[in-house]
mmCIF file of C-alpha atoms and ligand atoms in Angstrom:
data_model
loop_
_atom_site.group_PDB
_atom_site.id
_atom_site.type_symbol
_atom_site.label_atom_id
_atom_site.label_comp_id
_atom_site.label_asym_id
_atom_site.label_seq_id
_atom_site.Cartn_x
_atom_site.Cartn_y
_atom_site.Cartn_z
ATOM 1 C CA MET C 20 -0.304 0.346 0.152
ATOM 2 C CA LEU C 21 3.051 2.598 1.280
ATOM 3 C CA GLU C 22 4.315 1.280 -2.044
ATOM 4 C CA ALA C 23 1.649 2.392 -4.137
ATOM 5 C CA LEU C 24 0.675 5.603 -2.277
ATOM 6 C CA ASP C 25 4.730 6.637 -3.967
ATOM 7 C CA GLU C 26 3.905 5.154 -6.893
ATOM 8 C CA LEU C 27 0.853 7.042 -7.425
ATOM 9 C CA LYS C 28 2.789 10.853 -5.704
ATOM 10 C CA ALA C 29 5.501 9.935 -8.121
ATOM 11 C CA ASP C 30 3.520 10.063 -10.903
ATOM 12 C CA GLY C 31 1.110 12.885 -10.296
ATOM 13 C CA LEU C 32 4.299 14.823 -9.886
ATOM 14 C CA ALA C 33 6.244 13.817 -13.088
ATOM 15 C CA GLY C 34 2.662 14.272 -15.017
ATOM 16 C CA ILE C 35 1.867 17.506 -13.797
ATOM 17 C CA GLU C 36 5.426 18.288 -14.999
ATOM 18 C CA THR C 37 3.876 18.107 -19.022
ATOM 19 C CA VAL C 38 0.615 20.494 -17.694
ATOM 20 C CA ALA C 39 1.108 23.195 -20.306
ATOM 21 C CA ASP C 40 -2.735 24.165 -20.275
ATOM 22 C CA THR C 41 -6.354 24.975 -18.393
ATOM 23 C CA GLU C 42 -7.279 21.227 -21.172
ATOM 24 C CA ALA C 43 -4.456 19.052 -19.631
ATOM 25 C CA LEU C 44 -4.278 20.700 -16.292
ATOM 26 C CA GLU C 45 -8.041 19.492 -16.109
ATOM 27 C CA MET C 46 -7.312 15.877 -17.324
ATOM 28 C CA TRP C 47 -4.474 15.450 -15.044
ATOM 29 C CA ARG C 48 -6.931 16.791 -11.409
ATOM 30 C CA ILE C 49 -9.685 14.473 -13.380
ATOM 31 C CA ARG C 50 -7.242 11.342 -13.573
ATOM 32 C CA PHE C 51 -5.987 11.552 -10.097
ATOM 33 C CA LEU C 52 -7.970 14.275 -7.821
ATOM 34 C CA GLY C 53 -10.935 12.968 -9.480
ATOM 35 C CA ALA C 54 -14.490 11.223 -7.932
ATOM 36 C CA LYS C 55 -12.936 8.490 -10.394
ATOM 37 C CA GLY C 56 -8.986 9.271 -9.983
ATOM 38 C CA ARG C 57 -6.179 7.322 -8.715
ATOM 39 C CA LEU C 58 -6.467 9.055 -5.343
ATOM 40 C CA LYS C 59 -10.023 8.202 -4.659
ATOM 41 C CA ALA C 60 -9.327 4.394 -6.463
ATOM 42 C CA ILE C 61 -6.454 3.645 -4.259
ATOM 43 C CA MET C 62 -8.129 5.247 -0.459
ATOM 44 C CA PRO C 63 -10.866 1.676 -0.147
ATOM 45 C CA ARG C 64 -7.431 -0.591 0.106
ATOM 46 C CA ILE C 65 -6.475 0.789 3.656
ATOM 47 C CA LYS C 66 -9.396 -1.669 4.572
ATOM 48 C CA GLY C 67 -6.878 -4.082 4.173
ATOM 49 C CA VAL C 68 -4.333 -2.839 5.903
ATOM 50 C CA PRO C 69 -3.258 -4.719 8.741
ATOM 51 C CA PRO C 70 -4.660 -2.251 11.911
ATOM 52 C CA ALA C 71 -0.847 -1.951 13.466
ATOM 53 C CA GLN C 72 -0.194 -0.725 9.823
ATOM 54 C CA ARG C 73 -2.864 1.318 9.326
ATOM 55 C CA PRO C 74 -1.843 5.551 10.904
ATOM 56 C CA GLU C 75 1.031 5.080 9.096
ATOM 57 C CA VAL C 76 -0.091 4.103 5.998
ATOM 58 C CA GLY C 77 -2.982 6.405 6.292
ATOM 59 C CA ARG C 78 -0.400 9.969 6.567
ATOM 60 C CA ARG C 79 1.014 8.620 4.130
ATOM 61 C CA LEU C 80 -2.386 8.775 1.918
ATOM 62 C CA ASN C 81 -3.132 12.277 3.619
ATOM 63 C CA ALA C 82 0.473 13.613 2.568
ATOM 64 C CA VAL C 83 0.070 12.170 -1.003
ATOM 65 C CA LYS C 84 -3.341 13.407 -1.005
ATOM 66 C CA ARG C 85 -1.948 17.006 -0.043
ATOM 67 C CA SER C 86 1.231 17.634 -1.814
ATOM 68 C CA LEU C 87 -0.338 16.386 -5.756
ATOM 69 C CA GLN C 88 -3.857 19.048 -4.674
ATOM 70 C CA SER C 89 -0.240 21.617 -3.431
ATOM 71 C CA ALA C 90 1.257 20.259 -6.980
ATOM 72 C CA TYR C 91 -2.373 21.309 -9.134
ATOM 73 C CA GLU C 92 -2.729 24.728 -7.277
ATOM 74 C CA ARG C 93 0.809 25.236 -8.708
ATOM 75 C CA LYS C 94 0.099 24.547 -11.273
ATOM 76 C CA SER C 95 -2.940 25.791 -11.786
ATOM 77 C CA ALA C 96 -1.950 29.539 -10.608
ATOM 78 C CA GLU C 97 1.147 28.881 -13.451
ATOM 79 C CA VAL C 98 -1.567 27.888 -16.116
ATOM 80 C CA ALA C 99 -3.180 30.995 -15.559
ATOM 81 C CA ALA C 100 -0.687 33.929 -15.241
ATOM 82 C CA GLY C 101 0.884 31.900 -18.271
ATOM 83 C CA ALA C 102 -2.413 32.661 -20.878
ATOM 84 C CA ALA C 103 -2.719 36.362 -18.965
ATOM 85 C CA ALA C 104 1.100 36.908 -20.077
ATOM 86 C CA GLY C 105 -0.010 35.491 -23.527
ATOM 87 C CA ALA C 106 -2.167 37.127 -24.116
ATOM 88 C CA GLU C 107 -0.225 40.269 -23.794
ATOM 89 C CA ILE C 108 2.690 39.874 -25.460
ATOM 90 C CA ASP C 109 0.458 36.804 -28.876
ATOM 91 C CA VAL C 110 0.412 39.412 -31.461
ATOM 92 C CA THR C 111 -1.220 37.488 -34.209
ATOM 93 C CA GLU C 112 -4.342 36.515 -31.542
ATOM 94 C CA PRO C 113 -7.066 37.729 -34.105
ATOM 95 C CA GLY C 114 -8.104 41.666 -32.058
ATOM 96 C CA ILE C 115 -11.320 41.950 -30.595
ATOM 97 C CA PRO C 116 -13.487 44.212 -33.132
ATOM 98 C CA VAL C 117 -14.326 47.836 -31.369
ATOM 99 C CA GLY C 118 -17.351 49.222 -32.738
ATOM 100 C CA LEU C 119 -17.025 51.815 -34.624
ATOM 101 C CA GLY C 120 -19.632 54.582 -33.788
ATOM 102 C CA ARG C 121 -20.806 57.427 -36.183
ATOM 103 C CA ARG C 122 -23.217 60.476 -35.553
ATOM 104 C CA HIS C 123 -26.865 59.968 -35.489
ATOM 105 C CA ILE C 124 -28.278 61.158 -39.212
ATOM 106 C CA ILE C 125 -30.052 63.970 -37.651
ATOM 107 C CA THR C 126 -26.749 65.349 -36.340
ATOM 108 C CA ARG C 127 -24.712 64.631 -39.290
ATOM 109 C CA THR C 128 -26.884 67.065 -41.326
ATOM 110 C CA ILE C 129 -27.257 69.443 -38.672
ATOM 111 C CA ASP C 130 -23.552 69.738 -39.499
ATOM 112 C CA GLU C 131 -24.092 69.891 -43.033
ATOM 113 C CA ILE C 132 -26.498 72.688 -43.122
ATOM 114 C CA VAL C 133 -24.132 74.897 -40.632
ATOM 115 C CA GLU C 134 -21.701 74.353 -42.882
ATOM 116 C CA VAL C 135 -23.269 75.644 -45.899
ATOM 117 C CA PHE C 136 -24.760 78.672 -43.909
ATOM 118 C CA GLY C 137 -21.365 79.010 -42.725
ATOM 119 C CA ARG C 138 -19.961 79.611 -46.183
ATOM 120 C CA MET C 139 -22.452 82.217 -46.936
ATOM 121 C CA GLY C 140 -20.875 84.517 -43.581
ATOM 122 C CA PHE C 141 -23.746 82.843 -40.914
ATOM 123 C CA CYS C 142 -23.263 81.979 -37.500
ATOM 124 C CA VAL C 143 -24.269 79.649 -35.079
ATOM 125 C CA ALA C 144 -26.589 81.398 -33.172
ATOM 126 C CA SER C 145 -28.238 79.071 -29.765
ATOM 127 C CA GLY C 146 -31.207 79.524 -27.294
ATOM 128 C CA PRO C 147 -32.605 77.321 -23.988
ATOM 129 C CA GLU C 148 -34.632 74.657 -24.451
ATOM 130 C CA VAL C 149 -36.727 75.808 -21.527
ATOM 131 C CA GLU C 150 -38.694 79.408 -22.862
ATOM 132 C CA ASP C 151 -40.342 82.049 -21.171
ATOM 133 C CA GLU C 152 -43.843 82.767 -23.115
ATOM 134 C CA TRP C 153 -42.095 86.382 -23.461
ATOM 135 C CA HIS C 154 -38.954 84.826 -26.188
ATOM 136 C CA ASN C 155 -41.769 82.010 -27.887
ATOM 137 C CA PHE C 156 -44.290 84.511 -28.113
ATOM 138 C CA ASP C 157 -44.910 87.846 -27.850
ATOM 139 C CA ALA C 158 -41.369 89.358 -28.431
ATOM 140 C CA LEU C 159 -41.911 87.721 -31.984
ATOM 141 C CA ASN C 160 -45.577 89.332 -32.297
ATOM 142 C CA ILE C 161 -47.576 86.350 -31.729
ATOM 143 C CA GLY C 162 -50.609 88.458 -29.572
ATOM 144 C CA PRO C 163 -51.523 86.680 -25.937
ATOM 145 C CA ASP C 164 -54.982 85.787 -28.321
ATOM 146 C CA HIS C 165 -53.339 83.288 -31.173
ATOM 147 C CA PRO C 166 -54.050 80.537 -31.381
ATOM 148 C CA ALA C 167 -50.308 79.437 -31.855
ATOM 149 C CA ARG C 168 -50.466 79.889 -27.799
ATOM 150 C CA GLU C 169 -53.131 77.072 -27.160
ATOM 151 C CA PRO C 170 -51.978 75.046 -24.274
ATOM 152 C CA SER C 171 -53.090 71.128 -26.432
ATOM 153 C CA ASP C 172 -50.341 73.150 -28.891
ATOM 154 C CA ASN C 173 -47.692 73.726 -26.121
ATOM 155 C CA PHE C 174 -45.883 72.296 -23.466
ATOM 156 C CA TYR C 175 -46.401 74.555 -20.508
ATOM 157 C CA LEU C 176 -44.089 74.439 -17.410
ATOM 158 C CA ALA C 177 -44.448 75.891 -14.074
ATOM 159 C CA GLY C 178 -43.428 79.816 -13.314
ATOM 160 C CA GLY C 179 -44.282 81.086 -16.803
ATOM 161 C CA LEU C 180 -41.869 78.824 -18.460
ATOM 162 C CA MET C 181 -42.332 76.541 -21.929
ATOM 163 C CA LEU C 182 -40.595 73.455 -23.410
ATOM 164 C CA ARG C 183 -40.017 76.349 -26.950
ATOM 165 C CA SER C 184 -42.589 75.786 -30.226
ATOM 166 C CA GLN C 185 -40.110 77.153 -33.209
ATOM 167 C CA THR C 186 -36.473 78.170 -32.785
ATOM 168 C CA SER C 187 -37.313 81.267 -34.022
ATOM 169 C CA THR C 188 -37.187 82.494 -29.820
ATOM 170 C CA VAL C 189 -33.262 82.395 -30.233
ATOM 171 C CA GLN C 190 -33.798 85.405 -33.392
ATOM 172 C CA ILE C 191 -34.610 87.644 -30.264
ATOM 173 C CA ARG C 192 -31.898 85.860 -28.062
ATOM 174 C CA THR C 193 -29.901 87.169 -30.151
ATOM 175 C CA MET C 194 -31.357 90.407 -31.416
ATOM 176 C CA ALA C 195 -31.111 91.779 -27.384
ATOM 177 C CA LEU C 196 -27.726 90.258 -27.067
ATOM 178 C CA THR C 197 -25.782 92.005 -30.703
ATOM 179 C CA LYS C 198 -26.204 95.025 -32.268
ATOM 180 C CA PRO C 199 -26.844 94.933 -36.366
ATOM 181 C CA PRO C 200 -25.458 94.062 -38.935
ATOM 182 C CA LEU C 201 -26.059 90.178 -38.131
ATOM 183 C CA ARG C 202 -26.305 87.071 -39.717
ATOM 184 C CA VAL C 203 -27.137 83.677 -37.748
ATOM 185 C CA VAL C 204 -28.346 80.529 -38.008
ATOM 186 C CA ALA C 205 -29.764 78.942 -35.146
ATOM 187 C CA ILE C 206 -30.651 75.325 -35.293
ATOM 188 C CA GLY C 207 -31.749 73.123 -32.427
ATOM 189 C CA ARG C 208 -35.223 70.929 -30.685
ATOM 190 C CA VAL C 209 -38.344 72.529 -30.363
ATOM 191 C CA TYR C 210 -41.364 70.922 -29.187
ATOM 192 C CA ARG C 211 -45.150 70.243 -29.953
ATOM 193 C CA PRO C 212 -47.614 67.587 -28.003
ATOM 194 C CA ASP C 213 -48.178 66.270 -31.100
ATOM 195 C CA THR C 214 -49.262 62.450 -31.697
ATOM 196 C CA HIS C 215 -46.852 60.574 -32.681
ATOM 197 C CA ASP C 216 -47.234 58.820 -36.264
ATOM 198 C CA ALA C 217 -45.096 58.337 -39.447
ATOM 199 C CA THR C 218 -44.423 62.048 -39.660
ATOM 200 C CA HIS C 219 -44.968 63.410 -36.311
ATOM 201 C CA TYR C 220 -43.386 63.445 -32.953
ATOM 202 C CA SER C 221 -43.547 65.319 -30.075
ATOM 203 C CA MET C 222 -39.638 66.686 -30.449
ATOM 204 C CA PHE C 223 -37.571 67.843 -33.689
ATOM 205 C CA HIS C 224 -35.254 69.914 -35.348
ATOM 206 C CA GLN C 225 -35.279 73.639 -36.614
ATOM 207 C CA VAL C 226 -32.705 75.391 -38.320
ATOM 208 C CA GLU C 227 -33.413 79.414 -38.406
ATOM 209 C CA GLY C 228 -31.726 82.035 -40.458
ATOM 210 C CA LEU C 229 -31.876 85.947 -39.355
ATOM 211 C CA TYR C 230 -29.937 88.579 -41.534
ATOM 212 C CA VAL C 231 -30.054 91.977 -40.499
ATOM 213 C CA ASP C 232 -28.749 94.997 -41.741
ATOM 214 C CA GLU C 233 -29.712 98.238 -44.016
ATOM 215 C CA GLY C 234 -31.661 97.512 -47.434
ATOM 216 C CA VAL C 235 -32.212 93.242 -47.111
ATOM 217 C CA THR C 236 -34.358 92.171 -49.009
ATOM 218 C CA MET C 237 -36.668 89.826 -50.199
ATOM 219 C CA VAL C 238 -33.866 89.297 -52.995
ATOM 220 C CA ASP C 239 -31.060 88.645 -50.671
ATOM 221 C CA LEU C 240 -33.905 85.718 -48.618
ATOM 222 C CA LYS C 241 -34.417 84.243 -51.896
ATOM 223 C CA THR C 242 -31.178 84.187 -53.687
ATOM 224 C CA THR C 243 -30.203 82.568 -49.790
ATOM 225 C CA LEU C 244 -32.300 79.972 -49.731
ATOM 226 C CA PHE C 245 -31.445 79.139 -53.515
ATOM 227 C CA GLN C 246 -27.489 78.706 -53.026
ATOM 228 C CA PHE C 247 -28.250 76.864 -49.831
ATOM 229 C CA ALA C 248 -30.444 74.398 -51.807
ATOM 230 C CA ARG C 249 -27.880 74.340 -54.937
ATOM 231 C CA ALA C 250 -25.091 74.067 -52.080
ATOM 232 C CA TYR C 251 -26.891 70.857 -49.721
ATOM 233 C CA LEU C 252 -29.587 69.714 -51.861
ATOM 234 C CA GLY C 253 -27.419 69.499 -55.280
ATOM 235 C CA PRO C 254 -27.373 71.355 -58.637
ATOM 236 C CA GLU C 255 -30.397 71.243 -59.826
ATOM 237 C CA ALA C 256 -32.490 72.118 -56.541
ATOM 238 C CA GLU C 257 -34.558 75.147 -56.978
ATOM 239 C CA VAL C 258 -36.244 77.306 -54.185
ATOM 240 C CA ARG C 259 -40.301 78.459 -54.856
ATOM 241 C CA MET C 260 -41.750 81.032 -52.403
ATOM 242 C CA ARG C 261 -45.501 80.423 -51.776
ATOM 243 C CA PRO C 262 -47.493 83.876 -50.091
ATOM 244 C CA SER C 263 -48.306 83.088 -46.390
ATOM 245 C CA PHE C 264 -48.617 84.390 -42.776
ATOM 246 C CA PHE C 265 -46.510 84.726 -39.737
ATOM 247 C CA PRO C 266 -47.198 86.972 -36.815
ATOM 248 C CA PHE C 267 -43.016 87.753 -36.950
ATOM 249 C CA THR C 268 -42.668 88.387 -40.404
ATOM 250 C CA GLU C 269 -44.309 91.027 -43.615
ATOM 251 C CA PRO C 270 -44.642 89.767 -45.702
ATOM 252 C CA SER C 271 -44.339 86.426 -44.970
ATOM 253 C CA ALA C 272 -43.985 82.729 -47.330
ATOM 254 C CA GLU C 273 -43.858 78.880 -47.378
ATOM 255 C CA VAL C 274 -40.720 77.688 -48.464
ATOM 256 C CA ASP C 275 -40.966 74.623 -51.120
ATOM 257 C CA MET C 276 -37.527 73.278 -52.452
ATOM 258 C CA LYS C 277 -37.096 70.670 -55.702
ATOM 259 C CA MET C 278 -34.991 67.983 -54.729
ATOM 260 C CA LYS C 279 -34.351 64.462 -55.690
ATOM 261 C CA VAL C 280 -36.287 62.160 -53.810
ATOM 262 C CA LYS C 281 -36.135 58.595 -54.830
ATOM 263 C CA GLY C 282 -34.363 59.403 -58.605
ATOM 264 C CA ARG C 283 -36.723 62.135 -59.655
ATOM 265 C CA TYR C 284 -37.454 65.401 -58.097
ATOM 266 C CA GLN C 285 -40.272 66.660 -56.708
ATOM 267 C CA TRP C 286 -41.258 69.909 -54.703
ATOM 268 C CA VAL C 287 -40.780 69.453 -51.150
ATOM 269 C CA GLU C 288 -42.485 71.728 -48.166
ATOM 270 C CA MET C 289 -39.327 73.299 -46.190
ATOM 271 C CA GLY C 290 -40.565 75.790 -43.568
ATOM 272 C CA GLY C 291 -41.388 79.342 -43.750
ATOM 273 C CA CYS C 292 -39.935 82.967 -43.851
ATOM 274 C CA GLY C 293 -40.124 86.557 -44.593
ATOM 275 C CA MET C 294 -39.345 89.685 -43.675
ATOM 276 C CA VAL C 295 -38.629 90.481 -40.382
ATOM 277 C CA ASP C 296 -41.319 92.007 -38.722
ATOM 278 C CA PRO C 297 -40.886 95.963 -37.814
ATOM 279 C CA ASN C 298 -43.441 94.424 -34.226
ATOM 280 C CA VAL C 299 -39.925 92.086 -33.866
ATOM 281 C CA PHE C 300 -37.344 94.834 -34.368
ATOM 282 C CA GLU C 301 -38.697 96.923 -31.868
ATOM 283 C CA ALA C 302 -39.186 94.531 -29.020
ATOM 284 C CA VAL C 303 -36.163 93.482 -29.117
ATOM 285 C CA GLY C 304 -35.155 97.285 -28.997
ATOM 286 C CA TYR C 305 -33.687 98.097 -32.719
ATOM 287 C CA ASP C 306 -34.941 101.146 -35.143
ATOM 288 C CA PRO C 307 -37.816 99.492 -37.843
ATOM 289 C CA GLU C 308 -36.901 102.351 -39.342
ATOM 290 C CA HIS C 309 -33.450 102.053 -40.299
ATOM 291 C CA TRP C 310 -33.037 98.388 -40.024
ATOM 292 C CA THR C 311 -34.428 95.213 -42.538
ATOM 293 C CA GLY C 312 -34.511 91.798 -42.056
ATOM 294 C CA PHE C 313 -35.391 88.879 -43.005
ATOM 295 C CA ALA C 314 -35.622 85.489 -41.220
ATOM 296 C CA PHE C 315 -36.636 81.270 -42.148
ATOM 297 C CA GLY C 316 -37.067 78.449 -40.565
ATOM 298 C CA LEU C 317 -36.818 74.209 -42.053
ATOM 299 C CA GLY C 318 -37.074 71.728 -40.106
ATOM 300 C CA ILE C 319 -34.194 69.710 -40.228
ATOM 301 C CA GLU C 320 -35.810 66.429 -40.275
ATOM 302 C CA ARG C 321 -38.085 66.911 -43.269
ATOM 303 C CA ILE C 322 -35.049 67.877 -45.237
ATOM 304 C CA ALA C 323 -33.113 64.542 -43.862
ATOM 305 C CA MET C 324 -36.524 62.192 -44.261
ATOM 306 C CA ARG C 325 -36.576 63.271 -48.248
ATOM 307 C CA LYS C 326 -33.280 63.168 -48.471
ATOM 308 C CA TYR C 327 -32.674 59.388 -47.182
ATOM 309 C CA GLY C 328 -36.175 58.162 -47.755
ATOM 310 C CA ILE C 329 -36.844 57.443 -44.426
ATOM 311 C CA ALA C 330 -40.403 56.313 -44.347
ATOM 312 C CA ASP C 331 -40.577 57.661 -40.705
ATOM 313 C CA ILE C 332 -39.888 59.940 -38.275
ATOM 314 C CA ARG C 333 -40.277 57.598 -35.317
ATOM 315 C CA TRP C 334 -37.438 55.606 -36.424
ATOM 316 C CA LEU C 335 -34.580 58.707 -35.861
ATOM 317 C CA PHE C 336 -35.111 58.506 -32.244
ATOM 318 C CA GLU C 337 -35.739 54.588 -31.112
ATOM 319 C CA ASN C 338 -31.895 54.487 -31.395
ATOM 320 C CA ASP C 339 -31.981 51.387 -32.850
ATOM 321 C CA ALA C 340 -28.200 50.422 -34.551
ATOM 322 C CA ARG C 341 -29.375 48.788 -37.068
ATOM 323 C CA PHE C 342 -31.495 51.565 -38.259
ATOM 324 C CA LEU C 343 -28.340 54.706 -37.659
ATOM 325 C CA ARG C 344 -26.266 52.483 -39.137
ATOM 326 C CA GLN C 345 -27.254 52.493 -42.799
ATOM 327 C CA PHE C 346 -26.360 56.524 -43.034
HETATM 328 N N1 LIG W 422 -40.888 78.925 -36.969
HETATM 329 C C1 LIG W 422 -41.736 79.525 -37.527
HETATM 330 C C2 LIG W 422 -42.627 77.832 -37.677
HETATM 331 O O1 LIG W 422 -41.669 76.391 -36.332
HETATM 332 C C3 LIG W 422 -41.337 78.276 -38.749
HETATM 333 C C4 LIG W 422 -40.352 80.207 -39.204
HETATM 334 C C5 LIG W 422 -42.003 80.323 -40.267
HETATM 335 C C6 LIG W 422 -39.775 80.733 -39.084
HETATM 336 C C7 LIG W 422 -41.519 81.709 -41.123
HETATM 337 C C8 LIG W 422 -39.287 81.935 -40.000
HETATM 338 C C9 LIG W 422 -39.952 82.883 -40.567
HETATM 339 O O2 LIG W 422 -38.393 82.346 -39.054
HETATM 340 O O3 LIG W 422 -40.046 84.398 -40.234
HETATM 341 O O4 LIG W 422 -43.678 77.404 -37.651
#
């Protein structure tokens, strides 16, 4: 029995020397220390040992078991360290692919639009999304009884605040801070309690333009929009203005742009524009007898959805990478 134990120990220690990886180590463990391994197999034999020798055999058995177990622990630390060290230096291992991010299609559209207006000398202005009614309505010549102020059409907050419903607020904020002449675009989110469907969402983006100088006319307005359309939508793009009404411009117009949609040119309604109303100049302390200006507001989602053939506005804000990855 003692010899058998010595042999088991010698075999075990010799065997573990050749172990180089986790797999081999596990096989060694099963073979020597496992439930059906050699150590377990030898244990019942102690019953056949004469009682006088049993204590010695018992001690030897325990010693063999301990030495196999500690050999196992040593090796397993060695194998783990080896694996870690190996990973550090094995430059032939295939790498873990790092997902390449990209800008959201709306962000990209915004950046491109800003770029085009930047080339025409427009600076970028900004304002808060949580606004007061003065900037969102009063200063824009939208009187207290105007239907655009209906609670059902706006997100009102406590304390006379609201989520802005249009980026025209930034016209007021910019003029209140800057002396004319000025040329700015403001891009940002606006909020309206619309029921979500393929073309409506309670939050969307607008680009607002404002140009104030001496002697600005509708020609400058249309030329600016036309230059934008050509630069952004392509050399065949065109601009059409239809008479309309906005409280903060006089005269006012709706802007359509002729752009390629699914390979075919068609008119797409983009937003509104007009000559800055004298009441707006008065609200910000500009002399309406001296200064003239134009303003426009276009919907970003509308532009992007037509340009990229996106059929449902909700897809833009679901953050489904399978959708966003396409652009
Ligand atoms: N703020 C308007 C809207 O949200 C769009 C607009 C129309 C902006 C005419 C303008 C403008 O600057 O001149 O419907």
